[in-house]
Short mmCIF file of N, CA, C and O in Angstrom, two decimals:
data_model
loop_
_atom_site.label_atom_id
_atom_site.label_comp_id
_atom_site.label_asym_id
_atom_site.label_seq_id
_atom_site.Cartn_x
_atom_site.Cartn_y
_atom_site.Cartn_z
N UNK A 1 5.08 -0.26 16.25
CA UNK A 1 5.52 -1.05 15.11
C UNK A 1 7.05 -1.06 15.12
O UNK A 1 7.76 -0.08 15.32
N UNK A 2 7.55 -2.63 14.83
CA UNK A 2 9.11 -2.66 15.01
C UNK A 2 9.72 -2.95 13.62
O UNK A 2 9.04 -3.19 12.62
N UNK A 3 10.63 -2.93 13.65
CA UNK A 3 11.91 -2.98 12.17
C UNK A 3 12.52 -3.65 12.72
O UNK A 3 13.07 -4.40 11.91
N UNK A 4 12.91 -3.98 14.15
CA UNK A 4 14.10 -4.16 14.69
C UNK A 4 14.62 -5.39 14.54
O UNK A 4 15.83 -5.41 14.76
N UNK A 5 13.97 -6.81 14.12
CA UNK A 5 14.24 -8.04 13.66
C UNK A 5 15.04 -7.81 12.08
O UNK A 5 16.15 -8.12 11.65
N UNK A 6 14.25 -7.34 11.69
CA UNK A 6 14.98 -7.02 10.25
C UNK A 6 16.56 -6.60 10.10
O UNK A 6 17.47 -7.29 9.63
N UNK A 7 16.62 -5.43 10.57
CA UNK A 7 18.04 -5.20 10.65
C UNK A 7 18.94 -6.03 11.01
O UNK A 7 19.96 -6.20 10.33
N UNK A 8 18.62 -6.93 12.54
CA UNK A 8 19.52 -7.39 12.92
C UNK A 8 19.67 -8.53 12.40
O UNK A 8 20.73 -9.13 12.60
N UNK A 9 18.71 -9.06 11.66
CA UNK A 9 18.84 -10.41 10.86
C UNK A 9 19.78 -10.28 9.27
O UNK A 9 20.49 -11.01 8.58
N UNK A 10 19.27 -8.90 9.25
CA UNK A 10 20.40 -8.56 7.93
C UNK A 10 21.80 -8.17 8.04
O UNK A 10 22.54 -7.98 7.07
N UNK A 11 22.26 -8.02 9.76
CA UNK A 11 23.42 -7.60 9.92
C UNK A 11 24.24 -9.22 10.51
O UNK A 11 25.45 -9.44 10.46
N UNK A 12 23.17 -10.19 11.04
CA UNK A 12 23.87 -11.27 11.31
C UNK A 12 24.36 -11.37 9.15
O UNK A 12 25.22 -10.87 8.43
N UNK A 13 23.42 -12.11 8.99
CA UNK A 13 23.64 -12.45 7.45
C UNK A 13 25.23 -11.72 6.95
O UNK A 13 26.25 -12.32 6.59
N UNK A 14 24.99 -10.25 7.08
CA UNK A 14 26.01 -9.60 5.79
C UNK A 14 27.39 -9.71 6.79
O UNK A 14 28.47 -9.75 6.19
N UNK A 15 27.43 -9.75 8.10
CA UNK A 15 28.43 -10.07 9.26
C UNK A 15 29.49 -11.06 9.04
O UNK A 15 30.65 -10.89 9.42
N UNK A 16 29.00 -12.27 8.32
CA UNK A 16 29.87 -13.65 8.08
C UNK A 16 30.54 -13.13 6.68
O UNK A 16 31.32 -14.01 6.30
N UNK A 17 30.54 -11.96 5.73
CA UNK A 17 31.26 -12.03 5.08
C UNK A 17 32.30 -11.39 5.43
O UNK A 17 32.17 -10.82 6.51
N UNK A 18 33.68 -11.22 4.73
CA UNK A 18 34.83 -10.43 4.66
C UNK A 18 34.32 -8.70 4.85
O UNK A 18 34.38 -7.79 5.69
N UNK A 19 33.72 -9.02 3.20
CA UNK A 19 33.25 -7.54 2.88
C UNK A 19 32.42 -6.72 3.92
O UNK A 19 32.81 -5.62 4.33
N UNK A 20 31.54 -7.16 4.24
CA UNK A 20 30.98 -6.79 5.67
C UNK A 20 29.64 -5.91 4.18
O UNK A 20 29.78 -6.47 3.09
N UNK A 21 28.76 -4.97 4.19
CA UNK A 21 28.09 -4.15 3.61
C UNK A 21 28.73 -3.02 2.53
O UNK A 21 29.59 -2.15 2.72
N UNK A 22 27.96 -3.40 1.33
CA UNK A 22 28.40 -2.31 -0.21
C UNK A 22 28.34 -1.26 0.85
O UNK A 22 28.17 -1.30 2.06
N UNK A 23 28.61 -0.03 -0.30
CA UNK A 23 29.00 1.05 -0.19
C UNK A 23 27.78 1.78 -0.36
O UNK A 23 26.94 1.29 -1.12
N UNK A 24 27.48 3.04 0.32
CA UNK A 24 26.35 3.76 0.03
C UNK A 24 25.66 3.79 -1.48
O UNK A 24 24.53 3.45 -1.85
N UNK A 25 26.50 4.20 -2.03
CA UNK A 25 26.19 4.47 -3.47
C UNK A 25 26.35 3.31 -4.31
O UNK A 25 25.94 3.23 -5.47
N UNK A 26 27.05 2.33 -3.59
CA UNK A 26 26.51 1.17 -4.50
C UNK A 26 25.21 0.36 -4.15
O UNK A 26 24.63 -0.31 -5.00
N UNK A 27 24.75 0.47 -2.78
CA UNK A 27 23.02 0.06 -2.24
C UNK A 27 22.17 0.99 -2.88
O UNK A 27 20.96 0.81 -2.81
N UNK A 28 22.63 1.98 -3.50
CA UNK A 28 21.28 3.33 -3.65
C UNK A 28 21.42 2.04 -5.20
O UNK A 28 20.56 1.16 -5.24
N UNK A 29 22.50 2.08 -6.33
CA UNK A 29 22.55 1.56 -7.47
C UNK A 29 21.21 0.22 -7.08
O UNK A 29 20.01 0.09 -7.32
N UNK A 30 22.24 -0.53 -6.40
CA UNK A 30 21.19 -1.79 -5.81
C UNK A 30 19.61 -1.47 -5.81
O UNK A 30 18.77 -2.22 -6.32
N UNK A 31 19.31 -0.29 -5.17
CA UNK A 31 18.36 -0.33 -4.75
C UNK A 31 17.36 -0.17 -5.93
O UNK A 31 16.32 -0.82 -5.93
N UNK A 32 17.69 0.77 -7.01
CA UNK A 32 17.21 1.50 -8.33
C UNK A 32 17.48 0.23 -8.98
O UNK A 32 17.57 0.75 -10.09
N UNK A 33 17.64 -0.71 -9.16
CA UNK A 33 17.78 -1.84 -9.94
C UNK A 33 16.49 -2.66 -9.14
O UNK A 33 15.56 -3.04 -9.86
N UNK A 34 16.44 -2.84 -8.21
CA UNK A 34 15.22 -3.74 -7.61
C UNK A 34 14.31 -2.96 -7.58
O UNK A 34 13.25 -3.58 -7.47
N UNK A 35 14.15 -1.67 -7.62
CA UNK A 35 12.86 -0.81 -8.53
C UNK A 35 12.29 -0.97 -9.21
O UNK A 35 11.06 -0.98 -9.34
N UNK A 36 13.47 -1.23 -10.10
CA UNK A 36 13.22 -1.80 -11.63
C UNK A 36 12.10 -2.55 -11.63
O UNK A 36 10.89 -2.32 -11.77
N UNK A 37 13.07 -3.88 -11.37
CA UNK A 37 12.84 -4.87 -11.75
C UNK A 37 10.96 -5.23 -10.67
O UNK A 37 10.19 -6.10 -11.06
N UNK A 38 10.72 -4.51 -9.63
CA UNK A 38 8.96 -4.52 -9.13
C UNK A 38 8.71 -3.51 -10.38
O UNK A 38 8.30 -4.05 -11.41
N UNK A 39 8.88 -2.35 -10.39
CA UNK A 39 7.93 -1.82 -11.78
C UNK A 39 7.67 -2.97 -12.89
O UNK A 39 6.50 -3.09 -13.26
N UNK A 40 8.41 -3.62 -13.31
CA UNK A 40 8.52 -4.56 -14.35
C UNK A 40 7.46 -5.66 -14.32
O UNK A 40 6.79 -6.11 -15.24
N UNK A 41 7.48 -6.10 -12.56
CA UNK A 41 6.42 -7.00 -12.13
C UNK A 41 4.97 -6.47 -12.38
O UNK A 41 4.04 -6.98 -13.00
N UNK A 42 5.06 -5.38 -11.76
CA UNK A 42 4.14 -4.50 -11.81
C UNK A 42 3.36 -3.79 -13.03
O UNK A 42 2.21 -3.35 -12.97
N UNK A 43 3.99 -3.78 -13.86
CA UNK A 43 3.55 -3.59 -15.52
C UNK A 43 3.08 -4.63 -16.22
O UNK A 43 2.24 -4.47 -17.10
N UNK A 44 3.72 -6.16 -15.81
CA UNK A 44 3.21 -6.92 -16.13
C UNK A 44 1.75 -7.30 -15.83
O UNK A 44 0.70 -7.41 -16.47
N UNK A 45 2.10 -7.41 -14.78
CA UNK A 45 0.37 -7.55 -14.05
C UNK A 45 -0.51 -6.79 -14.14
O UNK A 45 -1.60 -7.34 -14.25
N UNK A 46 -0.52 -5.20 -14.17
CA UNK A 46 -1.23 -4.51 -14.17
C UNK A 46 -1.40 -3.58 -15.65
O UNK A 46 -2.37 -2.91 -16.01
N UNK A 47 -0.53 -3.73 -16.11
CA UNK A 47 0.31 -3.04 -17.47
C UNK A 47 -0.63 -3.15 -18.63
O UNK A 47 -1.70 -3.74 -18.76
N UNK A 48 -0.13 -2.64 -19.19
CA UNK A 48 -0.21 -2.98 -21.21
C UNK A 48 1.31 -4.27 -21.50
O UNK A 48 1.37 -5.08 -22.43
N UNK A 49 1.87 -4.17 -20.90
CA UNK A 49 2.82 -5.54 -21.09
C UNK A 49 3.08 -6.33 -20.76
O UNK A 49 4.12 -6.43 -20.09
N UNK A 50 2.28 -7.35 -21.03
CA UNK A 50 2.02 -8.44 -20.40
C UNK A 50 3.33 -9.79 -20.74
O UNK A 50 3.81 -10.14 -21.82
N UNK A 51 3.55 -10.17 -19.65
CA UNK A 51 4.90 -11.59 -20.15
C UNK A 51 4.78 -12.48 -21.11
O UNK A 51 3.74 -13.04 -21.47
N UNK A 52 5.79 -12.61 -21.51
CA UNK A 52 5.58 -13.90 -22.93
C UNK A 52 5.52 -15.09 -21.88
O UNK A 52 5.91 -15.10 -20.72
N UNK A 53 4.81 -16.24 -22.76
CA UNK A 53 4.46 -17.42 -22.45
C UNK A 53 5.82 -18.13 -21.56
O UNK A 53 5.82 -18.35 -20.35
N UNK A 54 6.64 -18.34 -22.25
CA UNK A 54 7.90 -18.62 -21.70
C UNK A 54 8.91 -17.82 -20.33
O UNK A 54 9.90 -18.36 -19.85
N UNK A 55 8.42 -16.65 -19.97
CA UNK A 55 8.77 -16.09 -19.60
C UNK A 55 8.15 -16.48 -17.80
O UNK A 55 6.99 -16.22 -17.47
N UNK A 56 8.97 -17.01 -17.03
CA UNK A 56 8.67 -17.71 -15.35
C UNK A 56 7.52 -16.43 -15.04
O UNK A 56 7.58 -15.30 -15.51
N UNK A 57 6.61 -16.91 -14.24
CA UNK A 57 6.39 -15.76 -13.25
C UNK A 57 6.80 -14.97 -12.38
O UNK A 57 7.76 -15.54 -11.88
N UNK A 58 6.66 -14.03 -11.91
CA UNK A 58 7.08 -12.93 -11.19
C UNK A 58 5.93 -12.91 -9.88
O UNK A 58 4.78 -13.32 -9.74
N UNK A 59 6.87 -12.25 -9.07
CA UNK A 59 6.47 -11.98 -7.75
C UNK A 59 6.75 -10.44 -7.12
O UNK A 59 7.78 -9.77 -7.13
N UNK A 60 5.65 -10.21 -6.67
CA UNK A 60 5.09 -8.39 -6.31
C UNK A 60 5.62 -8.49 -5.34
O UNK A 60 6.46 -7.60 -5.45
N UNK A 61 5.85 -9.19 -3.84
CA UNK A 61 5.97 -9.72 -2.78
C UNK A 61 7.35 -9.44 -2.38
O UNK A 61 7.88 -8.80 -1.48
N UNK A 62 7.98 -10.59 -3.99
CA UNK A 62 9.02 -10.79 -3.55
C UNK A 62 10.12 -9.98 -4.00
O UNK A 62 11.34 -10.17 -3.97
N UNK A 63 9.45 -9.07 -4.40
CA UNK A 63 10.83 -7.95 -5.49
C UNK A 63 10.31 -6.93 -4.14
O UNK A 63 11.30 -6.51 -3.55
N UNK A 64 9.26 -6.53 -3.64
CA UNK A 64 9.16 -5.76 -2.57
C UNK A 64 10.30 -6.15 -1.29
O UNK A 64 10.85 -5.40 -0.49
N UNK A 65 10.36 -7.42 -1.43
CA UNK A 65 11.41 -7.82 -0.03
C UNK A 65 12.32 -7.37 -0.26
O UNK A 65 12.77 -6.46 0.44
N UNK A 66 13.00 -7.85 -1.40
CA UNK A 66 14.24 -7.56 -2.05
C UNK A 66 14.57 -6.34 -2.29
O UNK A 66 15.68 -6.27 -2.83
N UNK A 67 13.78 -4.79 -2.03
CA UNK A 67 13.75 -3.82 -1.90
C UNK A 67 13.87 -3.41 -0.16
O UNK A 67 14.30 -2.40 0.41
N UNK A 68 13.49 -4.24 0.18
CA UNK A 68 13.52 -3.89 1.88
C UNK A 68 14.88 -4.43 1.98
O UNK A 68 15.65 -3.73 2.64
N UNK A 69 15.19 -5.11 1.67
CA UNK A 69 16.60 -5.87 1.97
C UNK A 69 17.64 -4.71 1.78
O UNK A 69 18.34 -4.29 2.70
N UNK A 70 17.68 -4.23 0.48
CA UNK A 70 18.37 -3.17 0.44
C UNK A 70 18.62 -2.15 1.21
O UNK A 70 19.70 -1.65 1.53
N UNK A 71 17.22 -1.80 1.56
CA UNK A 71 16.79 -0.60 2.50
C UNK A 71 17.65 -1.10 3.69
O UNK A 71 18.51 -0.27 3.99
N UNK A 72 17.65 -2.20 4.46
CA UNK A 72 17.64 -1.98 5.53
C UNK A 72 19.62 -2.07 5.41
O UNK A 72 20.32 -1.62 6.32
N UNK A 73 20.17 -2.66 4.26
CA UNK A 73 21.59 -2.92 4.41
C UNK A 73 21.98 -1.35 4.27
O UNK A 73 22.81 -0.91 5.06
N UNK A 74 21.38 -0.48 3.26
CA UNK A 74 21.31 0.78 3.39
C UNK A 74 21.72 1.42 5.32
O UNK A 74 22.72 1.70 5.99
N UNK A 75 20.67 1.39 5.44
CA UNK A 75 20.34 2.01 7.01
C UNK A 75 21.31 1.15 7.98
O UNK A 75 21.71 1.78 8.96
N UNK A 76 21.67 0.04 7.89
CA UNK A 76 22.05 -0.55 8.63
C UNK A 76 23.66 -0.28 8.72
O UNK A 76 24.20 -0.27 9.83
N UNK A 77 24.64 0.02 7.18
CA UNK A 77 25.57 0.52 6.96
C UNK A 77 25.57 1.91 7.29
O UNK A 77 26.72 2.21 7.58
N UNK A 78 24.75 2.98 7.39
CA UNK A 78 24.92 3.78 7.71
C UNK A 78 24.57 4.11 9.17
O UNK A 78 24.41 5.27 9.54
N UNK A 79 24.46 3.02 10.01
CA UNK A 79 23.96 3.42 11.71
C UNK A 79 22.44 3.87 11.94
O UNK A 79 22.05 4.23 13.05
N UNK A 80 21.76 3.84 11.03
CA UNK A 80 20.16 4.43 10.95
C UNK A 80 19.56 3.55 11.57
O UNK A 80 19.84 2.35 11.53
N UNK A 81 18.64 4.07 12.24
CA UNK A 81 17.97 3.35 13.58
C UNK A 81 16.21 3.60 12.93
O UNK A 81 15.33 4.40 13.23
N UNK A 82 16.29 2.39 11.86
CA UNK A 82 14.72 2.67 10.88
C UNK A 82 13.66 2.35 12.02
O UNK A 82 12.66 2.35 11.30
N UNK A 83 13.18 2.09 13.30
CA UNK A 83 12.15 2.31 14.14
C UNK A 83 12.02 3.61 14.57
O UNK A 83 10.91 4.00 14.94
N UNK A 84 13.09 4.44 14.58
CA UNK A 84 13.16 5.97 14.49
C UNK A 84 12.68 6.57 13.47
O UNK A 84 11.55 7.06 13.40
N UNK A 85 13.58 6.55 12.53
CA UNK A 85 13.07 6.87 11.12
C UNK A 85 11.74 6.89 10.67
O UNK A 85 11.23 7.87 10.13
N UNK A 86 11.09 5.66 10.91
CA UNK A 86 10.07 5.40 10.39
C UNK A 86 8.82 6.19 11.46
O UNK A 86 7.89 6.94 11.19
N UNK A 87 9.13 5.83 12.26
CA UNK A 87 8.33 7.15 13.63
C UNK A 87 8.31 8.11 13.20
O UNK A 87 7.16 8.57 13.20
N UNK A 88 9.18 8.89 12.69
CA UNK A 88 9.14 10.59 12.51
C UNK A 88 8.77 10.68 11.33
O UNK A 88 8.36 11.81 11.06
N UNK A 89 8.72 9.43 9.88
CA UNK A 89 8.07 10.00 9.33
C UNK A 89 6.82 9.82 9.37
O UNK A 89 6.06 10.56 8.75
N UNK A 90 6.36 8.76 10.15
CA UNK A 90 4.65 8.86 10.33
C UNK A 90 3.90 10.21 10.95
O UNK A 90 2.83 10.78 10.75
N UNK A 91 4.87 10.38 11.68
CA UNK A 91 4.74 11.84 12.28
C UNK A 91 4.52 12.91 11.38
O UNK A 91 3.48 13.57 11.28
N UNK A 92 5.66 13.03 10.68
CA UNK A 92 5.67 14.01 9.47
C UNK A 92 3.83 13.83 8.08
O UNK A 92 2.95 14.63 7.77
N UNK A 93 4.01 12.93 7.84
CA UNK A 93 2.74 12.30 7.05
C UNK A 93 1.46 12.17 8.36
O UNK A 93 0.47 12.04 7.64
N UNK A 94 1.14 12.14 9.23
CA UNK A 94 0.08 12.52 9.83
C UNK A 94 -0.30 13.81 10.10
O UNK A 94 -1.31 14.29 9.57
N UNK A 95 0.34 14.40 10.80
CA UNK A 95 0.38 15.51 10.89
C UNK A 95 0.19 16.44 9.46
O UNK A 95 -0.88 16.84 9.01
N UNK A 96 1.42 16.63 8.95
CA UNK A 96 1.51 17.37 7.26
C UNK A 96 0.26 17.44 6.74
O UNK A 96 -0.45 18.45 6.75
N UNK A 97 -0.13 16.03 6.14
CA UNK A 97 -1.97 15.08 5.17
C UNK A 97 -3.22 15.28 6.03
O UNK A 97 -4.28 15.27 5.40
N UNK A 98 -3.28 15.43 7.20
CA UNK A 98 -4.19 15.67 8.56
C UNK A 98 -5.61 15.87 7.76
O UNK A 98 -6.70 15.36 8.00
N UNK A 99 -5.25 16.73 6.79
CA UNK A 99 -6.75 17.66 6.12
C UNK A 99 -6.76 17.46 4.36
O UNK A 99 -7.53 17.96 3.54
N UNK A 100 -5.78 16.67 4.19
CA UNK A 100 -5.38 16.26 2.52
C UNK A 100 -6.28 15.02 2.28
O UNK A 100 -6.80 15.13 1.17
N UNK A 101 -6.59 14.07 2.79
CA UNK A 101 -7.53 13.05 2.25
C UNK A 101 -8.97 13.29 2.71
O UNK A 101 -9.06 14.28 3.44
N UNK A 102 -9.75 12.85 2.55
CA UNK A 102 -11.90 12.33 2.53
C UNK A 102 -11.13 11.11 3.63
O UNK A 102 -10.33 10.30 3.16
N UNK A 103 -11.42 11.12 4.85
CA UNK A 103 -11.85 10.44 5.43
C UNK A 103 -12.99 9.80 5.58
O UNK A 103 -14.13 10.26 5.60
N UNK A 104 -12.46 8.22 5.72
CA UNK A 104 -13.60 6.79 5.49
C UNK A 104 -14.63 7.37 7.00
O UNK A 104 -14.20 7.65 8.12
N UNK A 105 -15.86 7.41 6.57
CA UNK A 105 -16.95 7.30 7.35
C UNK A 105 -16.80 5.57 8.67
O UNK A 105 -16.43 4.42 8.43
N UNK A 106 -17.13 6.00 9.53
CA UNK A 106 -16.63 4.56 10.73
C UNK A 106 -18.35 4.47 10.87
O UNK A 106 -18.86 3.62 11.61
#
């Protein structure tokens, strides 16, 4: 499994500006704001709080992207190589959970 389109599509993108990529701690801010705002989706839909009439629809999908987006300007500003990353932690979570879930009958 690859990441590797992602990044580099987010580093062409953020590349053409001046600024080049926020600051660590302003992507983590970023990132806790597009949290938000999927919990929000997510409460709606699934919630006790449901949207007023007037209120556009929302998208699960698309507040999830917009969370990856972050992620990857995250990783990408900091040199993180997320096909790595993401390897070791499957590693870590297979291994670790091995005997933690009821495995589905095949």
């Amino acid at each position: 499994m690859s990441f590797r389109a992602a990044p580099d599509s987010v580093d062409r993108w953020v590349g053409q500006f001046e600024e080049g990529y926020f600051t660590p701690l302003v992507n983590v801010a970023r990132l806790a704001e597009e949290v938000g705002e999927l919990a929000r989706e997510v409460n709606h839909r699934f919630g006790p709080k449901k949207k007023k009439p007037e209120e556009p629809a929302g998208s699960i999908a698309m507040e999830l992207a917009d969370i990856l987006f972050v992620v990857v300007c995250l990783a990408n500003s900091e040199h993180i190589d997320l096909d790595e990353a993401f390897a070791q932690m499957m590693a870590k979570v297979t291994s670790r959970d091995a005997d933690r879930w009821t495995r589905k009958a095949r």
